[in-house]
Amino acid sequence: MKLTEALDQFYDYLTDERNLSPLTLSSYNQDWTAVLSWLEDQGRDSAAMEAEEITEDNIRRFLYAMNDKKLSRATINRRLAAMKSFYRFMIRKQHMEHNPMEDIHLRKLPKRLPHYLDQEEIVRVIESPDEQTEAGLRDRAILEVLYGSGLRVSELVGLKIEDIQLEEKWIRVFGKGGRQRISPLSTFSAAYLRRYISRTERKRQTAGVNSVFLNLRGGALTDRAVRDIVHKYCDRAGAKEILSPHGIRHSFATHLLDNGADLRVVQELLGHRRISSTQIYTHVSGSKLRKVYRLAHPRAK
């Protein structure tokens, strides 16, 4: 089977059977585009190649080339993971007998603790927008929802009007892989959403969109625009760190654990499939653990 044909089948599998998000599919495509580009640089015609022609030696040479370019471990691992996933698919579909990735292992990454702000700082950031303007009211609602519900930025910009139940204080969230979950809304989030949705109702109808958060022209807000908004108010509030939207999500999880929430509950709220994804927050919540230990253990004092 031609490599390009096999990749087309692989992408169809990721879309139809794995139901991966467009962002994840784009990432797989970018990683394999890098592989094909490297093959072209080596004088290979990727359009004419058979899938079986890529050998373990080719992959190791590609790995060396990535190292020479000083790519990060995370980028290298992501590309190798995309290749591993493709070859598992090929073996499972019986398009190939030998997996050239079998002896290729991902590089161990150093553990990095998530960036977050303490509770007083996050409140200063959230209260920074000027609520008297439409943009300021929108930004306040965005910050309230990011922190109040711990959403990913893609989940936030994907919110539709029909996903929000203001009276019951919950929202329907579409997470990674199209998985749905119900996330609670804080009292503050519900209040600011109500004000913002009411203020922009006519603009939404005129533009014919049902996205919750709009840019000033009436179109749906983008991931990049939300990142710029979060950076802006972190800077305005004089926060110790200029967070990304994901940093506010980290703050949400850390503060829940610091205030006694169960790890399994936080896992559900974040929409993590595995508890191991949530356990990193126990590292940044150590002050709470130490305090409890000192108060509770008979020999801690």
XYZ file of C-alpha atoms in Angstrom:
301
model
C 0.000 0.000 0.000
C 1.252 3.481 -0.869
C 2.274 5.518 2.162
C 0.022 8.451 1.254
C -2.966 6.117 0.770
C -2.250 4.449 4.123
C -2.083 7.840 5.826
C -5.443 8.818 4.312
C -6.977 5.642 5.768
C -5.316 6.378 9.103
C -6.787 9.904 9.217
C -10.231 8.481 8.351
C -9.849 6.032 11.239
C -8.899 8.835 13.658
C -11.913 10.856 12.517
C -14.609 8.202 12.207
C -13.638 5.586 14.797
C -11.532 7.470 17.323
C -13.668 10.622 16.976
C -10.674 12.854 17.652
C -11.058 16.624 17.745
C -10.068 18.738 14.701
C -7.200 20.180 16.753
C -5.797 16.706 17.521
C -6.233 15.615 13.897
C -4.341 18.717 12.777
C -1.537 17.819 15.165
C -1.266 14.279 13.720
C -1.205 15.754 10.211
C 1.533 18.255 11.109
C 3.677 15.533 12.641
C 3.400 13.270 9.614
C 3.980 16.231 7.289
C 7.308 16.707 9.099
C 8.173 13.047 8.465
C 7.278 13.276 4.760
C 9.233 16.518 4.397
C 12.299 14.855 5.910
C 11.959 11.915 3.514
C 11.828 14.355 0.581
C 15.020 15.995 1.895
C 16.625 12.545 1.805
C 15.773 12.220 -1.892
C 12.776 9.938 -1.363
C 9.524 10.511 -3.251
C 6.980 10.108 -0.455
C 4.094 10.051 -2.949
C 5.594 6.981 -4.647
C 6.764 5.169 -1.511
C 5.155 2.067 -0.139
C 4.272 2.226 3.561
C 6.560 -0.762 4.224
C 9.592 1.088 2.838
C 10.098 3.125 6.013
C 12.498 1.110 8.137
C 13.654 1.334 11.720
C 16.916 2.782 10.395
C 14.984 5.564 8.599
C 13.134 6.378 11.806
C 16.333 6.519 13.846
C 17.886 8.852 11.255
C 14.777 11.040 11.482
C 15.180 11.050 15.273
C 18.820 12.146 14.933
C 17.751 14.919 12.535
C 15.213 16.222 15.047
C 17.885 16.216 17.745
C 20.267 18.115 15.452
C 17.586 20.777 14.972
C 17.419 21.089 18.781
C 13.686 20.350 18.825
C 12.194 19.995 22.293
C 11.719 16.557 23.835
C 7.972 17.171 23.851
C 7.919 17.862 20.084
C 10.077 14.819 19.323
C 7.897 12.599 21.516
C 4.739 13.901 19.872
C 6.046 13.080 16.392
C 7.195 9.630 17.461
C 3.829 9.014 19.138
C 2.031 9.946 15.893
C 4.194 7.439 14.031
C 3.629 4.734 16.641
C -0.126 5.241 16.410
C -0.001 4.957 12.609
C 1.970 1.719 12.649
C -0.266 0.169 15.308
C -3.168 0.946 12.986
C -1.338 -0.643 10.032
C -0.580 -3.831 11.968
C -4.121 -4.067 13.327
C -5.593 -3.683 9.827
C -3.079 -6.295 8.553
C -1.620 -3.862 6.029
C 1.860 -4.616 7.414
C 3.468 -7.529 9.218
C 6.407 -5.777 10.881
C 6.218 -2.624 13.002
C 9.376 -0.508 12.447
C 8.571 1.477 15.596
C 8.664 -1.613 17.820
C 12.096 -0.832 19.301
C 11.776 2.977 19.180
C 10.962 4.417 22.591
C 9.735 7.835 23.625
C 12.182 9.949 25.572
C 11.453 10.511 29.222
C 10.341 14.074 29.873
C 11.250 16.041 32.991
C 8.218 16.624 35.174
C 7.077 20.221 34.954
C 4.698 21.592 37.533
C 1.792 23.577 36.104
C 1.816 27.353 36.389
C -0.940 28.816 38.542
C -1.814 31.849 40.668
C -2.852 31.932 44.301
C -6.464 32.674 45.156
C -6.002 36.387 45.852
C -4.128 36.936 42.605
C -6.666 35.076 40.474
C -9.450 37.217 41.942
C -7.516 40.380 41.028
C -7.150 39.119 37.460
C -10.836 38.209 37.165
C -11.965 41.591 38.508
C -9.698 43.603 36.162
C -11.988 44.068 33.111
C -14.162 47.185 32.757
C -17.663 45.705 32.916
C -19.248 48.887 31.552
C -18.023 48.087 28.030
C -19.209 45.160 25.942
C -15.649 43.823 25.535
C -14.973 44.206 29.248
C -18.197 42.417 30.186
C -17.338 39.597 27.787
C -13.818 39.320 29.192
C -15.125 39.210 32.768
C -17.535 36.425 31.804
C -14.699 34.523 30.073
C -12.417 34.753 33.104
C -15.230 33.744 35.465
C -16.065 30.662 33.379
C -12.431 29.631 32.872
C -11.763 29.760 36.598
C -15.231 28.787 37.817
C -15.515 25.659 35.654
C -11.890 24.845 34.773
C -12.487 24.687 31.032
C -9.897 24.201 28.319
C -9.738 27.155 25.941
C -11.087 24.998 23.081
C -14.043 24.028 25.270
C -14.721 27.664 26.126
C -14.757 28.977 22.538
C -16.873 25.982 21.509
C -19.695 26.845 23.920
C -23.073 27.392 22.263
C -26.094 29.158 23.729
C -27.975 25.868 23.971
C -25.161 24.386 26.078
C -25.844 26.774 28.959
C -28.459 26.357 31.691
C -28.242 29.516 33.774
C -31.059 28.720 36.192
C -29.675 25.281 37.040
C -26.084 26.644 36.880
C -24.486 24.096 34.603
C -23.011 23.910 31.123
C -22.575 21.087 28.636
C -18.922 20.873 27.605
C -17.468 19.063 24.585
C -13.974 17.984 25.549
C -11.175 16.042 23.887
C -12.308 13.417 21.413
C -15.831 14.847 21.431
C -16.457 13.541 24.944
C -19.250 15.383 26.730
C -19.469 16.311 30.377
C -21.674 18.504 32.535
C -19.756 21.188 34.378
C -21.165 23.335 37.172
C -21.275 27.123 36.894
C -20.325 29.287 39.822
C -22.772 31.951 40.983
C -20.436 34.604 39.572
C -20.102 32.795 36.235
C -23.862 32.462 35.843
C -24.435 36.119 36.714
C -21.886 37.467 34.235
C -22.941 35.072 31.506
C -26.538 36.199 31.906
C -25.538 39.860 31.580
C -23.246 39.257 28.611
C -25.655 37.003 26.682
C -28.469 39.505 27.192
C -26.318 42.422 26.051
C -25.145 40.666 22.867
C -28.399 38.925 21.900
C -29.180 41.298 19.023
C -25.625 41.056 17.642
C -25.824 37.267 17.793
C -29.110 37.223 15.895
C -27.833 39.657 13.254
C -24.695 37.599 12.686
C -26.633 34.327 12.693
C -24.308 32.631 15.174
C -25.078 30.784 18.384
C -21.594 30.853 19.883
C -21.593 32.255 23.409
C -18.456 34.393 23.154
C -18.174 36.795 20.217
C -15.531 39.100 18.851
C -16.507 42.736 18.356
C -17.555 42.042 14.735
C -20.040 39.395 15.830
C -18.069 36.287 14.894
C -17.107 33.455 17.230
C -14.080 34.155 19.420
C -10.883 32.190 18.672
C -8.466 30.336 20.955
C -5.770 32.930 20.233
C -8.077 35.808 21.158
C -8.827 34.187 24.524
C -5.101 33.727 25.189
C -4.559 37.418 24.459
C -7.395 38.329 26.829
C -5.940 36.260 29.679
C -2.438 37.689 29.118
C -3.835 41.219 29.107
C -5.578 40.960 32.466
C -2.775 39.047 34.166
C -0.508 41.926 33.168
C -3.030 44.560 34.228
C -3.498 42.906 37.649
C 0.254 42.744 38.224
C 0.155 38.951 38.603
C 3.407 37.161 39.427
C 2.999 35.166 36.203
C 1.357 35.900 32.862
C -0.807 32.822 32.570
C -2.258 31.101 29.557
C -5.930 30.058 29.713
C -4.604 26.625 30.721
C -2.895 28.284 33.684
C -6.299 29.411 34.916
C -7.481 25.815 34.559
C -4.456 24.760 36.640
C -5.385 27.370 39.255
C -8.950 25.993 39.357
C -7.716 22.443 40.042
C -5.052 23.488 42.547
C -7.440 25.634 44.593
C -10.034 22.862 44.694
C -7.482 20.432 46.105
C -6.104 23.018 48.530
C -9.621 23.453 49.885
C -10.211 19.742 50.441
C -11.762 18.493 47.186
C -11.341 14.800 46.400
C -8.945 14.015 43.558
C -11.571 11.891 41.781
C -14.027 14.802 41.851
C -11.397 17.124 40.363
C -10.719 14.498 37.690
C -14.391 14.552 36.691
C -14.560 18.345 36.706
C -11.493 18.620 34.476
C -12.741 15.941 32.093
C -9.599 13.832 32.484
C -9.969 10.268 31.269
C -7.174 9.025 33.547
C -6.542 9.877 37.186
C -2.809 10.091 36.406
C -3.499 13.276 34.430
C -4.973 14.858 37.543
C -2.369 13.658 40.020
C 0.160 16.309 38.997
C -1.909 18.804 40.977
C -1.081 16.985 44.203
C 2.490 18.272 43.751
C 1.406 21.901 43.683
C -0.988 21.441 46.584
C 1.695 20.288 48.997
C 1.184 23.203 51.381
C -2.285 21.901 52.199
C -0.964 18.371 52.727
C 1.807 19.594 55.022
C -0.640 21.662 57.055
C -3.000 18.706 57.505
C -0.068 16.477 58.419
C 1.191 18.880 61.095
C -2.258 19.190 62.626
C -3.181 15.522 62.480
C -0.100 13.383 62.972
C 0.793 12.781 66.639
C 4.553 12.984 66.062
C 4.562 15.808 63.500
C 5.115 18.620 66.023
